[in-house]
XYZ file of C-alpha atoms in Angstrom:
531
model
C 20.028 23.384 10.369
C 19.798 19.815 11.661
C 17.894 17.184 9.751
C 14.471 16.369 11.241
C 13.849 13.108 13.039
C 10.599 11.154 13.172
C 9.371 8.500 15.592
C 6.437 6.352 14.410
C 4.598 4.314 17.057
C 2.139 1.706 15.866
C -0.568 0.601 18.296
C -2.034 -2.418 16.537
C -5.827 -2.332 16.864
C -6.138 1.044 18.660
C -9.539 2.723 18.264
C -10.620 6.202 19.333
C -13.938 4.716 20.497
C -11.913 2.970 23.204
C -9.169 5.527 23.780
C -11.342 8.654 23.965
C -13.455 7.600 26.984
C -10.266 6.563 28.795
C -8.631 9.894 27.906
C -11.691 11.865 29.031
C -11.755 9.953 32.326
C -8.133 10.897 33.013
C -6.732 7.378 32.670
C -4.314 8.152 29.797
C -2.616 11.478 30.649
C 0.191 11.215 28.071
C -2.113 10.496 25.132
C -4.406 13.239 26.429
C -1.598 15.799 26.246
C -0.473 14.649 22.808
C -4.036 14.863 21.553
C -4.489 18.391 22.932
C -1.249 19.628 21.411
C -1.242 17.692 18.131
C -3.265 16.760 15.071
C -5.454 13.709 15.356
C -8.307 11.920 13.660
C -9.779 8.644 12.578
C -7.761 6.652 10.073
C -9.446 4.520 7.414
C -7.938 1.059 7.243
C -7.783 -1.252 4.263
C -10.701 -3.376 3.108
C -10.300 -5.988 4.642
C -8.934 -4.414 7.861
C -6.525 -7.278 8.513
C -3.005 -6.707 9.848
C -1.188 -8.419 6.974
C -2.905 -6.239 4.381
C -2.962 -3.075 6.455
C 0.676 -2.994 7.591
C 1.755 -3.717 4.003
C -0.239 -0.695 2.837
C 1.217 1.399 5.687
C 4.740 0.507 4.581
C 4.244 1.021 0.837
C 1.610 3.752 0.538
C -0.307 1.733 -2.052
C -3.389 -0.453 -2.352
C -3.051 -4.266 -2.301
C -3.368 -4.396 -6.085
C 0.094 -2.847 -6.206
C 1.837 -4.429 -3.190
C 0.282 -7.877 -3.757
C -0.668 -8.882 -0.185
C -4.298 -9.907 0.411
C -3.905 -11.895 3.613
C -1.574 -13.948 5.743
C -1.717 -16.599 3.034
C -1.380 -16.171 -0.722
C -3.204 -17.987 -3.480
C -1.102 -19.999 -5.882
C -2.478 -19.171 -9.356
C -4.159 -21.904 -11.420
C -4.617 -24.079 -8.339
C -6.671 -24.456 -5.176
C -3.545 -24.160 -3.038
C -2.407 -21.442 -0.632
C 0.921 -20.792 1.062
C 1.980 -18.587 3.949
C 2.951 -15.055 2.930
C 5.986 -13.151 4.223
C 8.007 -9.986 3.715
C 9.292 -11.164 0.331
C 5.752 -11.139 -1.035
C 5.372 -7.383 -0.604
C 6.063 -6.447 -4.204
C 7.211 -2.852 -3.692
C 9.812 -0.928 -1.772
C 8.710 0.363 1.615
C 9.044 3.945 2.776
C 12.172 3.003 4.728
C 13.805 1.765 1.516
C 13.320 5.193 -0.054
C 14.616 6.921 3.077
C 17.691 4.711 2.927
C 18.294 5.559 -0.713
C 18.151 9.230 0.283
C 20.872 8.622 2.893
C 18.633 8.564 5.964
C 18.916 5.851 8.570
C 15.892 3.879 9.722
C 15.218 1.766 12.806
C 12.475 -0.859 12.553
C 11.249 -2.773 15.597
C 8.617 -5.525 15.430
C 6.757 -4.298 12.353
C 4.495 -7.086 11.056
C 5.600 -8.549 7.725
C 9.294 -7.715 8.104
C 10.353 -11.366 8.370
C 12.526 -12.583 6.784
C 14.671 -9.493 7.426
C 15.869 -7.547 4.410
C 18.710 -5.093 4.070
C 18.015 -1.563 5.298
C 20.100 1.544 5.833
C 19.948 1.166 9.591
C 18.634 -1.739 11.648
C 15.642 -4.080 11.787
C 14.257 -6.559 14.334
C 11.455 -8.802 13.059
C 8.172 -9.399 14.808
C 5.052 -11.523 14.681
C 5.820 -13.745 11.682
C 9.276 -14.758 12.901
C 9.408 -18.532 13.556
C 11.840 -18.266 16.460
C 15.316 -17.353 17.659
C 16.824 -20.221 15.646
C 16.440 -18.252 12.382
C 17.935 -14.884 11.360
C 15.510 -12.152 12.443
C 17.630 -8.975 12.446
C 19.534 -6.748 10.099
C 22.423 -6.450 10.410
C 22.885 -10.070 11.453
C 25.227 -9.191 14.330
C 22.402 -7.276 16.016
C 20.695 -10.608 16.747
C 23.439 -11.698 19.139
C 23.187 -8.390 20.996
C 19.395 -8.697 21.271
C 19.515 -12.258 22.561
C 22.277 -11.274 24.936
C 19.981 -8.696 26.522
C 16.695 -10.622 26.530
C 16.123 -14.350 26.996
C 13.753 -16.005 26.455
C 12.923 -13.724 23.545
C 9.274 -13.338 22.475
C 8.250 -12.595 18.892
C 4.548 -11.967 19.424
C 2.158 -11.099 22.197
C -0.313 -13.870 21.389
C 2.165 -16.678 20.891
C 0.074 -19.846 21.182
C -2.140 -18.590 24.024
C -5.913 -18.984 23.845
C -7.248 -18.331 27.330
C -7.977 -14.820 28.512
C -5.642 -15.123 31.480
C -2.717 -16.474 29.439
C -3.141 -13.866 26.699
C -3.296 -10.992 29.181
C -0.157 -12.183 30.984
C 1.802 -12.580 27.767
C 0.647 -9.224 26.367
C 1.960 -7.369 29.408
C 5.261 -9.266 29.302
C 5.736 -8.759 25.568
C 4.974 -5.033 25.768
C 7.556 -4.712 28.546
C 10.106 -6.453 26.295
C 9.273 -4.180 23.371
C 9.664 -1.068 25.515
C 13.059 -2.247 26.797
C 14.263 -2.831 23.238
C 12.891 0.482 21.988
C 14.573 2.509 24.745
C 17.884 0.726 24.139
C 17.835 1.128 20.358
C 16.656 4.744 20.423
C 19.623 5.705 22.577
C 22.336 3.390 21.256
C 21.762 3.276 17.484
C 21.848 5.986 14.831
C 18.471 6.746 13.240
C 16.517 9.440 11.422
C 13.208 7.564 11.361
C 12.391 4.971 14.023
C 9.261 2.801 13.812
C 7.996 0.408 16.478
C 4.692 -1.496 16.432
C 3.166 -2.590 19.745
C 0.936 -5.556 18.849
C -0.245 -6.496 22.323
C -3.392 -4.367 22.220
C -4.697 -6.265 19.198
C -4.058 -9.639 20.842
C -5.631 -8.635 24.136
C -8.724 -7.150 22.509
C -9.432 -10.370 20.592
C -9.701 -12.320 23.850
C -10.312 -9.741 26.578
C -12.417 -6.974 25.044
C -13.585 -4.568 27.735
C -12.956 -4.754 31.465
C -10.087 -3.995 33.797
C -7.386 -5.828 31.829
C -8.209 -3.802 28.739
C -7.850 -0.492 30.544
C -4.739 -1.651 32.406
C -2.981 -2.423 29.136
C -3.936 0.960 27.684
C -2.338 2.532 30.755
C 0.772 0.381 30.228
C 1.030 1.730 26.673
C 0.451 5.316 27.847
C 3.343 5.004 30.304
C 5.508 3.354 27.633
C 4.962 6.311 25.326
C 5.929 8.656 28.176
C 9.202 6.779 28.723
C 9.980 6.796 25.005
C 9.327 10.526 24.704
C 11.744 11.163 27.560
C 14.717 9.823 25.571
C 13.956 11.409 22.194
C 16.225 14.076 20.710
C 14.797 17.576 20.784
C 12.407 18.520 17.970
C 11.644 14.895 17.049
C 8.270 14.580 15.335
C 5.912 11.864 16.600
C 3.291 9.893 14.654
C 1.044 7.423 16.504
C -1.269 5.241 14.435
C -3.050 1.922 14.235
C -3.563 -0.415 11.307
C -7.275 -0.799 12.081
C -9.718 -0.237 14.908
C -11.472 -2.706 17.180
C -14.887 -3.550 18.532
C -16.755 -6.202 20.425
C -18.133 -9.244 18.585
C -20.622 -11.949 19.562
C -21.482 -13.834 16.341
C -19.944 -15.824 13.482
C -21.061 -16.021 9.856
C -19.869 -19.297 8.328
C -19.845 -18.193 4.736
C -18.834 -21.545 3.212
C -21.787 -23.143 5.026
C -24.040 -20.463 3.496
C -22.601 -21.179 0.033
C -23.440 -24.855 0.539
C -26.977 -24.019 1.624
C -27.447 -21.821 -1.460
C -26.138 -24.483 -3.839
C -22.921 -22.715 -4.838
C -20.503 -25.076 -3.059
C -20.634 -28.857 -2.759
C -18.567 -31.106 -0.525
C -17.521 -34.579 -1.641
C -20.124 -37.182 -0.707
C -17.376 -39.545 0.442
C -14.964 -37.079 2.006
C -11.743 -39.069 2.538
C -10.861 -36.968 5.577
C -14.150 -37.402 7.462
C -12.893 -34.825 9.961
C -12.156 -31.139 9.737
C -8.847 -30.256 8.110
C -7.579 -28.722 11.339
C -8.294 -31.873 13.349
C -6.733 -34.037 10.636
C -3.521 -32.017 10.662
C -3.350 -32.104 14.427
C -3.708 -35.895 14.283
C -1.051 -36.099 11.564
C 1.441 -34.199 13.699
C 0.827 -36.362 16.773
C 1.351 -39.753 15.144
C 5.066 -40.488 14.434
C 4.337 -42.870 11.555
C 2.176 -40.292 9.805
C 4.785 -37.594 10.373
C 7.316 -39.853 8.675
C 4.915 -40.477 5.801
C 4.403 -36.725 5.439
C 8.158 -36.195 5.293
C 8.592 -39.001 2.735
C 5.726 -38.361 0.362
C 4.762 -34.681 0.552
C 6.769 -31.847 -1.039
C 9.609 -30.620 1.175
C 8.309 -27.017 1.103
C 4.914 -28.028 2.464
C 4.101 -26.804 5.940
C 0.758 -26.786 7.796
C -0.793 -24.196 5.452
C -0.099 -26.333 2.390
C -1.390 -29.431 4.195
C -4.490 -27.648 5.413
C -5.356 -26.191 2.023
C -4.692 -29.545 0.385
C -7.203 -31.044 2.825
C -9.548 -28.133 2.050
C -9.211 -28.884 -1.654
C -9.880 -32.587 -1.154
C -13.054 -31.877 0.828
C -14.684 -29.855 -1.969
C -16.338 -31.398 -5.022
C -14.900 -28.939 -7.526
C -16.865 -30.056 -10.625
C -20.021 -29.278 -8.622
C -18.814 -26.007 -7.068
C -19.229 -22.496 -8.451
C -17.913 -20.373 -5.576
C -15.873 -20.840 -2.409
C -14.613 -18.586 0.363
C -10.838 -18.836 0.166
C -8.209 -18.760 2.934
C -6.895 -15.438 1.610
C -10.087 -13.720 2.688
C -12.543 -13.470 -0.205
C -14.916 -15.310 -2.509
C -13.279 -16.979 -5.491
C -15.266 -18.038 -8.558
C -14.426 -21.520 -9.833
C -13.790 -20.085 -13.291
C -13.323 -22.323 -16.303
C -9.847 -21.913 -17.795
C -8.463 -20.264 -14.654
C -9.048 -22.915 -11.977
C -8.039 -26.568 -12.538
C -11.650 -27.836 -12.379
C -13.454 -24.592 -13.160
C -17.104 -24.858 -14.209
C -18.223 -21.220 -14.469
C -17.940 -19.891 -18.020
C -16.387 -16.463 -18.527
C -19.702 -15.279 -19.993
C -21.410 -16.105 -16.666
C -18.754 -14.511 -14.457
C -20.186 -11.001 -14.073
C -23.781 -12.219 -13.674
C -22.758 -14.671 -10.949
C -20.850 -12.009 -9.054
C -23.818 -9.627 -9.286
C -26.095 -12.396 -7.988
C -23.810 -12.999 -5.018
C -23.559 -9.288 -4.235
C -27.353 -9.022 -4.273
C -27.970 -12.071 -2.085
C -25.291 -11.329 0.486
C -26.203 -7.654 0.725
C -29.770 -8.586 1.644
C -28.851 -11.452 3.952
C -30.413 -11.270 7.396
C -29.700 -13.210 10.543
C -33.193 -14.518 11.235
C -32.308 -15.381 14.823
C -31.524 -11.766 15.675
C -33.437 -10.065 12.844
C -30.413 -8.097 11.656
C -28.004 -7.971 8.739
C -24.834 -10.035 9.124
C -23.092 -8.581 6.039
C -22.201 -4.891 5.799
C -20.938 -4.723 2.189
C -19.783 -6.826 -0.756
C -17.190 -5.481 -3.189
C -16.064 -6.544 -6.628
C -12.278 -6.761 -6.603
C -11.958 -4.011 -9.227
C -13.838 -1.642 -6.914
C -11.049 -1.913 -4.345
C -7.828 -2.748 -6.143
C -5.779 -1.527 -9.071
C -2.278 -2.396 -10.159
C -0.336 -5.304 -11.646
C -1.342 -7.677 -8.829
C -5.061 -6.848 -8.803
C -5.799 -9.987 -10.804
C -4.497 -12.086 -7.896
C -7.193 -10.780 -5.544
C -10.296 -12.790 -4.638
C -13.188 -12.063 -6.998
C -15.369 -10.576 -4.263
C -14.580 -9.183 -0.824
C -17.282 -9.677 1.803
C -17.276 -7.340 4.786
C -19.275 -8.546 7.803
C -20.972 -6.215 10.219
C -17.992 -5.194 12.341
C -18.292 -1.491 13.221
C -21.371 -1.430 15.455
C -21.014 -0.346 19.068
C -23.018 -3.321 20.341
C -21.104 -6.618 20.203
C -24.340 -8.479 19.483
C -24.582 -6.710 16.113
C -21.092 -7.687 14.903
C -19.907 -10.861 13.151
C -16.667 -12.698 12.461
C -16.483 -14.011 8.902
C -15.442 -17.679 9.148
C -14.502 -19.964 6.246
C -14.977 -23.257 8.105
C -16.379 -25.936 5.778
C -18.059 -28.235 8.293
C -20.106 -25.741 10.317
C -23.569 -27.032 11.158
C -25.305 -23.718 10.448
C -24.445 -20.549 8.543
C -24.747 -18.349 11.645
C -23.628 -18.968 15.205
C -24.497 -16.599 18.026
C -21.132 -17.059 19.699
C -17.685 -15.916 18.629
C -15.856 -18.027 21.237
C -12.983 -17.896 22.078
C -12.997 -14.283 20.874
C -15.060 -11.364 22.101
C -13.346 -8.670 20.027
C -12.638 -8.219 16.317
C -11.125 -5.702 13.893
C -13.021 -2.546 12.957
C -12.588 -0.357 9.882
C -11.220 2.839 11.422
C -8.057 3.138 13.446
C -6.297 6.159 14.910
C -3.806 8.763 13.759
C -2.048 11.342 15.929
C 0.853 13.627 15.027
C 2.730 15.752 17.557
C 5.692 18.104 17.502
C 5.713 21.515 19.196
C 5.942 24.358 16.655
C 5.748 21.912 13.723
C 2.435 20.055 14.029
C -0.762 22.084 14.237
C -3.155 21.337 17.133
C -6.365 20.347 15.364
C -8.730 17.514 14.555
C -8.330 16.257 10.988
C -10.511 14.116 8.741
C -10.237 11.949 5.630
C -7.040 10.144 6.608
C -6.278 6.820 4.926
C -3.650 4.292 5.912
C -1.994 4.679 2.509
C -1.400 8.383 3.310
C 1.127 7.585 6.039
C 4.086 6.510 3.862
C 4.111 9.613 1.628
C 3.593 11.840 4.681
C 6.603 10.250 6.401
C 8.752 10.845 3.310
C 7.554 14.451 3.013
C 8.112 15.149 6.711
C 11.724 14.017 6.334
C 12.188 15.970 3.079
C 12.631 12.818 1.053
C 11.296 12.488 -2.529
C 8.059 10.531 -2.956
C 7.643 7.890 -5.691
C 4.789 8.845 -7.995
C 3.192 5.381 -7.855
C 2.146 5.829 -4.208
C -1.646 6.032 -3.899
C -1.647 8.036 -0.683
C -1.476 11.799 -0.295
C 0.709 13.956 1.937
C -1.202 15.130 5.012
C -0.144 18.763 4.660
C -2.980 19.909 6.917
C -1.296 18.513 10.043
C 1.640 20.933 9.777
C 1.693 24.577 10.835
C 1.729 26.662 7.662
C 5.329 27.869 7.878
C 6.599 24.327 8.597
C 4.546 22.496 5.993
C 6.843 20.440 3.733
C 6.886 20.911 -0.025
C 6.573 17.383 -1.399
C 8.678 16.415 -4.385
C 7.825 13.451 -6.570
C 9.815 11.265 -8.916
C 8.949 8.564 -11.435
C 10.344 5.392 -9.973
C 9.929 2.682 -12.578
C 7.302 0.456 -11.017
C 8.637 -2.834 -12.265
C 12.169 -2.016 -11.084
C 10.801 -1.959 -7.516
C 9.120 -5.358 -7.627
C 10.695 -7.803 -5.192
C 11.297 -11.449 -6.006
C 8.116 -13.340 -5.110
C 9.495 -16.638 -3.901
C 6.856 -19.292 -3.153
C 9.413 -21.373 -1.209
C 10.743 -18.507 0.894
C 11.136 -20.530 4.067
C 11.394 -24.147 5.059
C 8.166 -25.732 6.267
C 9.600 -26.640 9.666
C 10.408 -22.997 10.422
C 6.854 -21.908 9.647
C 4.962 -24.430 11.795
C 5.015 -22.190 14.874
C 4.083 -19.122 12.858
C 1.027 -20.775 11.357
C -0.120 -22.064 14.727
C 0.049 -18.516 16.122
C -2.015 -17.140 13.246
C -4.564 -19.948 13.508
C -5.075 -19.455 17.237
C -5.585 -15.746 16.659
C -8.250 -16.511 14.068
C -6.291 -15.279 11.041
C -6.190 -18.738 9.423
C -9.224 -20.986 9.312
């Protein structure tokens, strides 16, 4: 009996609300066949449904309180500073690490949060957080030369610095073509038992070009790519297709730090030394040679744009007069006495203040449109558990994001100098993340043809391990999706107690030089992931 093989295809931002009408209209024949013959359903993303958090949960099978990633940036404890996160900040082993320990080979292509590359039993090519071809981005290292020998110039992300609809669309199609070429080459030339590739172009396109002909054309490009990939797979390979979150149209912004100012929770310095937004100040700093030299002489060597921007953010706020702020890592943080450098909220007031914020935000209405702008507010302990739960923001605010009508959805924006708390434009975006993505499993005689429910993103890692007959670490939060298998082929999961603290990776705050990360941070900022 041969060992099973599994191909995992990630379609970043795919949503059944978009795919199903295209399938029903006959535009996506390959996905239509896979859906008819396989198990499929909606997949609950993380809260927040952001790629950094979601793909980390996909890889580890745990909630952020265990893997430690809450956003593209990470808060530095006992400070008001934030630094860019990377693969080293995922505190647990990923499913491919466990497969490798069991002797199975993995292939990893363009999975978010796999830069810098780490050792695997197989091969890895980094993706969206890779600064460029001048740094190591593969494992083994010799694979990099082969990759660059095949493809030049080499792209690391579909939305690399582009902010017009036309430029984004063009780059998305080109990047997807590059990804397909790499996938076909690696699938046929390298040894693997589990191969995972994440196509990120759909997410990038939907942010800027939600709806219309370009949207459908890219879905058809992906459908044909899947067809070409299936044609080169070994017989009896299982297929999982999934997304990290869904997507929907958006037409409004909620400037939550402006709202906090209006409500008296946050105060800016009366004589703000910057006098301009932090983003404009940093852009100015980078353009003026003298100021660049001053930055290099007087600021810490590890500081890149994120450190500069958050330092400017910190200088703009009057901390002794501020109780709450919306932080760059995606949540409300209480300026708690004894925890923050200039904290003013006593521990005895902490729970009452959070309850007050939950109440106010939950009832908040956009008076201009007579609708709610906030869908839910969570205390961090309602969402997270584990040794890194204390690092989470104190409250997570979820805007209205899952409505069919774009006019009813909002982007949550942490900008400090917004003129009003609500803006009825989301420019330059017209699409934003939604809470439910997709899951589809297919393998003749192994996967049952049915619609399934109650699938969470954290279920994928243990299901992958079970499908490949690999033991599952007991600390994983997700469950094995036994219902997708035909009864006689359903795996019997086995679990083991993997000492949690033995799996924690080194969390290095100075993981990469600031110069390497400049391009990465600009990409994230232009995609709206960094304020």
